[in-house]
Amino acid sequence: MNYYQLFGLEAKFNLDLTELSATYQALQKTVHPDRFAHSSSQEQLLAVQKSAEINDAFQTLKQPILRGEYLLKLRGTELPLEQESFGDVSFLMEQMELREMLGDIAHAGDVDAAIFSAQETLDVQAQYLWQQVESLLAVTSQAENVKASELIRKLKFYQKLQIELDRIEDDLFD
């Protein structure tokens, strides 16, 4: 049983996260330890394992990057390794420029404006990629899946930049 089946969902990228969360709560109630307090140790163990599986499924399906990767795996698409070199030189140049932008924030005359501008830049660029991923994953062809896997890989760069921006902001205002 895959994670989508576990949650009674169609295997697709766009999910209703409110519904996902409600289903998660309902599933967790079925395996709550209190329900198995008087059960055999084997039944208690199975409930704990099922609870862990439900948690794993929820964490995967609620996070877009993990959900996209999981969906691609279900479709048999091999995902590029993190260490695999990136062939898109313009994207790499863009990433270097974004890193420089983040590096300049601490020295900006107006730090708030620099953070706002950086956040806006990251949001716009990541949103553009997400829109493409959603379109590609709506189609179940192998060629579209391969393109989606490359874009998800790019989105991981943006996720790292977002973490870096959050760290910079914390450092500057703590």
mmCIF file of C-alpha atoms in Angstrom:
data_model
loop_
_atom_site.group_PDB
_atom_site.id
_atom_site.type_symbol
_atom_site.label_atom_id
_atom_site.label_comp_id
_atom_site.label_asym_id
_atom_site.label_seq_id
_atom_site.Cartn_x
_atom_site.Cartn_y
_atom_site.Cartn_z
ATOM 1 C CA MET A 1 0.000 0.000 0.000
ATOM 2 C CA ASN A 2 1.481 3.349 -0.972
ATOM 3 C CA TYR A 3 1.033 6.587 0.996
ATOM 4 C CA TYR A 4 -1.769 7.853 -1.221
ATOM 5 C CA GLN A 5 -3.679 4.603 -0.791
ATOM 6 C CA LEU A 6 -3.090 4.729 2.957
ATOM 7 C CA PHE A 7 -4.796 8.123 3.045
ATOM 8 C CA GLY A 8 -7.487 7.161 0.522
ATOM 9 C CA LEU A 9 -6.265 9.745 -1.966
ATOM 10 C CA GLU A 10 -5.777 9.782 -5.692
ATOM 11 C CA ALA A 11 -2.056 9.770 -6.537
ATOM 12 C CA LYS A 12 -1.650 13.341 -7.750
ATOM 13 C CA PHE A 13 0.491 16.327 -6.863
ATOM 14 C CA ASN A 14 -2.152 18.859 -5.860
ATOM 15 C CA LEU A 15 -3.733 17.837 -2.585
ATOM 16 C CA ASP A 16 -6.158 19.463 -0.194
ATOM 17 C CA LEU A 17 -3.871 19.841 2.841
ATOM 18 C CA THR A 18 -6.800 20.407 5.178
ATOM 19 C CA GLU A 19 -8.306 17.102 4.088
ATOM 20 C CA LEU A 20 -4.895 15.439 4.359
ATOM 21 C CA SER A 21 -4.510 16.691 7.924
ATOM 22 C CA ALA A 22 -8.017 15.564 8.896
ATOM 23 C CA THR A 23 -7.379 12.097 7.463
ATOM 24 C CA TYR A 24 -4.073 11.965 9.320
ATOM 25 C CA GLN A 25 -5.819 12.707 12.614
ATOM 26 C CA ALA A 26 -8.471 10.070 11.912
ATOM 27 C CA LEU A 27 -5.886 7.436 10.988
ATOM 28 C CA GLN A 28 -3.782 8.173 14.051
ATOM 29 C CA LYS A 29 -6.840 7.680 16.274
ATOM 30 C CA THR A 30 -7.237 4.146 14.902
ATOM 31 C CA VAL A 31 -3.752 3.175 16.073
ATOM 32 C CA HIS A 32 -3.538 5.251 19.248
ATOM 33 C CA PRO A 33 -1.781 3.326 22.083
ATOM 34 C CA ASP A 34 -4.828 3.713 24.372
ATOM 35 C CA ARG A 35 -6.831 1.562 21.953
ATOM 36 C CA PHE A 36 -4.304 -1.236 22.351
ATOM 37 C CA ALA A 37 -3.634 -0.976 26.092
ATOM 38 C CA HIS A 38 -5.167 -4.400 26.748
ATOM 39 C CA SER A 39 -4.024 -6.010 23.499
ATOM 40 C CA SER A 40 -1.210 -8.488 23.024
ATOM 41 C CA SER A 41 2.325 -7.183 22.705
ATOM 42 C CA GLN A 42 2.282 -8.171 19.020
ATOM 43 C CA GLU A 43 -0.851 -6.092 18.389
ATOM 44 C CA GLN A 44 0.692 -3.177 20.270
ATOM 45 C CA LEU A 45 3.822 -3.475 18.150
ATOM 46 C CA LEU A 46 1.772 -3.549 14.944
ATOM 47 C CA ALA A 47 -0.095 -0.425 16.072
ATOM 48 C CA VAL A 48 3.189 1.380 16.727
ATOM 49 C CA GLN A 49 4.498 0.354 13.305
ATOM 50 C CA LYS A 50 1.290 1.495 11.629
ATOM 51 C CA SER A 51 1.473 4.803 13.486
ATOM 52 C CA ALA A 52 5.037 5.309 12.247
ATOM 53 C CA GLU A 53 3.938 4.510 8.695
ATOM 54 C CA ILE A 54 1.073 7.010 8.948
ATOM 55 C CA ASN A 55 3.504 9.663 10.227
ATOM 56 C CA ASP A 56 5.942 8.994 7.389
ATOM 57 C CA ALA A 57 3.151 9.186 4.839
ATOM 58 C CA PHE A 58 1.812 12.429 6.293
ATOM 59 C CA GLN A 59 5.233 14.090 6.383
ATOM 60 C CA THR A 60 5.874 13.057 2.784
ATOM 61 C CA LEU A 61 2.508 14.088 1.389
ATOM 62 C CA LYS A 62 2.250 17.435 3.177
ATOM 63 C CA GLN A 63 5.624 18.743 1.964
ATOM 64 C CA PRO A 64 5.528 19.627 -1.750
ATOM 65 C CA ILE A 65 9.109 18.640 -2.591
ATOM 66 C CA LEU A 66 8.816 15.284 -0.831
ATOM 67 C CA ARG A 67 5.366 14.721 -2.327
ATOM 68 C CA GLY A 68 6.655 15.460 -5.826
ATOM 69 C CA GLU A 69 9.593 13.122 -5.397
ATOM 70 C CA TYR A 70 7.351 10.400 -3.986
ATOM 71 C CA LEU A 71 4.866 10.752 -6.832
ATOM 72 C CA LEU A 72 7.683 10.515 -9.365
ATOM 73 C CA LYS A 73 8.998 7.379 -7.676
ATOM 74 C CA LEU A 74 5.531 5.841 -7.857
ATOM 75 C CA ARG A 75 5.539 6.628 -11.574
ATOM 76 C CA GLY A 76 8.899 4.903 -11.972
ATOM 77 C CA THR A 77 10.879 8.062 -12.659
ATOM 78 C CA GLU A 78 14.442 7.952 -11.464
ATOM 79 C CA LEU A 79 15.345 11.079 -9.547
ATOM 80 C CA PRO A 80 18.738 12.723 -10.095
ATOM 81 C CA LEU A 81 21.138 12.320 -7.191
ATOM 82 C CA GLU A 82 21.997 15.388 -5.102
ATOM 83 C CA GLN A 83 25.675 15.005 -5.970
ATOM 84 C CA GLU A 84 25.017 14.631 -9.682
ATOM 85 C CA SER A 85 26.360 17.613 -11.589
ATOM 86 C CA PHE A 86 23.926 20.200 -12.847
ATOM 87 C CA GLY A 87 23.862 20.808 -16.587
ATOM 88 C CA ASP A 88 21.868 24.032 -16.504
ATOM 89 C CA VAL A 89 24.653 26.622 -16.330
ATOM 90 C CA SER A 90 22.302 29.609 -16.382
ATOM 91 C CA PHE A 91 20.455 28.213 -13.367
ATOM 92 C CA LEU A 92 23.738 27.748 -11.521
ATOM 93 C CA MET A 93 24.773 31.323 -12.340
ATOM 94 C CA GLU A 94 21.419 32.519 -11.071
ATOM 95 C CA GLN A 95 21.957 30.587 -7.837
ATOM 96 C CA MET A 96 25.369 32.219 -7.379
ATOM 97 C CA GLU A 97 23.800 35.657 -7.837
ATOM 98 C CA LEU A 98 21.090 34.816 -5.303
ATOM 99 C CA ARG A 99 23.741 33.685 -2.823
ATOM 100 C CA GLU A 100 25.579 36.977 -3.344
ATOM 101 C CA MET A 101 22.302 38.831 -2.773
ATOM 102 C CA LEU A 102 21.869 36.996 0.539
ATOM 103 C CA GLY A 103 25.485 37.693 1.453
ATOM 104 C CA ASP A 104 24.975 41.423 0.910
ATOM 105 C CA ILE A 105 21.980 41.704 3.253
ATOM 106 C CA ALA A 106 24.034 42.136 6.423
ATOM 107 C CA HIS A 107 25.869 45.099 4.840
ATOM 108 C CA ALA A 108 22.792 46.796 3.367
ATOM 109 C CA GLY A 109 21.890 50.334 4.437
ATOM 110 C CA ASP A 110 18.293 49.233 4.984
ATOM 111 C CA VAL A 111 18.407 45.631 6.185
ATOM 112 C CA ASP A 112 14.616 45.301 6.346
ATOM 113 C CA ALA A 113 14.249 46.362 2.725
ATOM 114 C CA ALA A 114 17.065 44.019 1.672
ATOM 115 C CA ILE A 115 15.404 41.075 3.423
ATOM 116 C CA PHE A 116 12.027 41.958 1.930
ATOM 117 C CA SER A 117 13.524 42.223 -1.540
ATOM 118 C CA ALA A 118 15.385 38.920 -1.180
ATOM 119 C CA GLN A 119 12.243 37.183 0.069
ATOM 120 C CA GLU A 120 10.248 38.559 -2.809
ATOM 121 C CA THR A 121 12.857 37.424 -5.323
ATOM 122 C CA LEU A 122 12.979 33.903 -3.883
ATOM 123 C CA ASP A 123 9.186 33.676 -3.727
ATOM 124 C CA VAL A 124 8.661 34.800 -7.319
ATOM 125 C CA GLN A 125 11.297 32.483 -8.757
ATOM 126 C CA ALA A 126 10.233 29.463 -6.683
ATOM 127 C CA GLN A 127 6.575 30.086 -7.500
ATOM 128 C CA TYR A 128 7.399 30.095 -11.200
ATOM 129 C CA LEU A 129 9.075 26.693 -10.852
ATOM 130 C CA TRP A 130 6.197 25.323 -8.735
ATOM 131 C CA GLN A 131 3.687 26.289 -11.407
ATOM 132 C CA GLN A 132 5.700 24.367 -13.972
ATOM 133 C CA VAL A 133 6.033 21.337 -11.675
ATOM 134 C CA GLU A 134 2.283 21.286 -11.069
ATOM 135 C CA SER A 135 1.589 21.393 -14.806
ATOM 136 C CA LEU A 136 4.118 18.680 -15.567
ATOM 137 C CA LEU A 137 2.915 16.363 -12.798
ATOM 138 C CA ALA A 138 -0.682 16.720 -13.960
ATOM 139 C CA VAL A 139 0.400 14.702 -16.987
ATOM 140 C CA THR A 140 1.649 11.168 -16.486
ATOM 141 C CA SER A 141 4.084 10.866 -19.375
ATOM 142 C CA GLN A 142 7.655 9.841 -18.713
ATOM 143 C CA ALA A 143 9.071 12.872 -20.540
ATOM 144 C CA GLU A 144 7.014 15.241 -18.379
ATOM 145 C CA ASN A 145 8.020 13.344 -15.239
ATOM 146 C CA VAL A 146 11.705 13.711 -16.092
ATOM 147 C CA LYS A 147 11.246 17.451 -16.594
ATOM 148 C CA ALA A 148 9.380 17.670 -13.275
ATOM 149 C CA SER A 149 12.185 15.825 -11.478
ATOM 150 C CA GLU A 150 14.711 18.381 -12.761
ATOM 151 C CA LEU A 151 12.529 21.253 -11.588
ATOM 152 C CA ILE A 152 12.053 19.669 -8.168
ATOM 153 C CA ARG A 153 15.807 19.411 -7.961
ATOM 154 C CA LYS A 154 16.015 23.141 -8.705
ATOM 155 C CA LEU A 155 13.392 23.855 -6.069
ATOM 156 C CA LYS A 156 15.653 22.210 -3.502
ATOM 157 C CA PHE A 157 18.143 24.987 -4.214
ATOM 158 C CA TYR A 158 15.447 27.536 -3.457
ATOM 159 C CA GLN A 159 14.539 25.672 -0.290
ATOM 160 C CA LYS A 160 18.177 25.937 0.841
ATOM 161 C CA LEU A 161 18.248 29.635 -0.037
ATOM 162 C CA GLN A 162 15.077 30.150 1.995
ATOM 163 C CA ILE A 163 16.674 28.430 4.990
ATOM 164 C CA GLU A 164 19.720 30.652 4.555
ATOM 165 C CA LEU A 165 17.565 33.787 4.369
ATOM 166 C CA ASP A 166 15.714 32.729 7.543
ATOM 167 C CA ARG A 167 19.061 32.199 9.289
ATOM 168 C CA ILE A 168 20.339 35.601 8.186
ATOM 169 C CA GLU A 169 17.168 37.253 9.430
ATOM 170 C CA ASP A 170 17.418 35.455 12.783
ATOM 171 C CA ASP A 171 21.070 36.439 13.165
ATOM 172 C CA LEU A 172 20.376 40.094 12.366
ATOM 173 C CA PHE A 173 17.399 40.493 14.658
ATOM 174 C CA ASP A 174 18.358 38.319 17.634
#
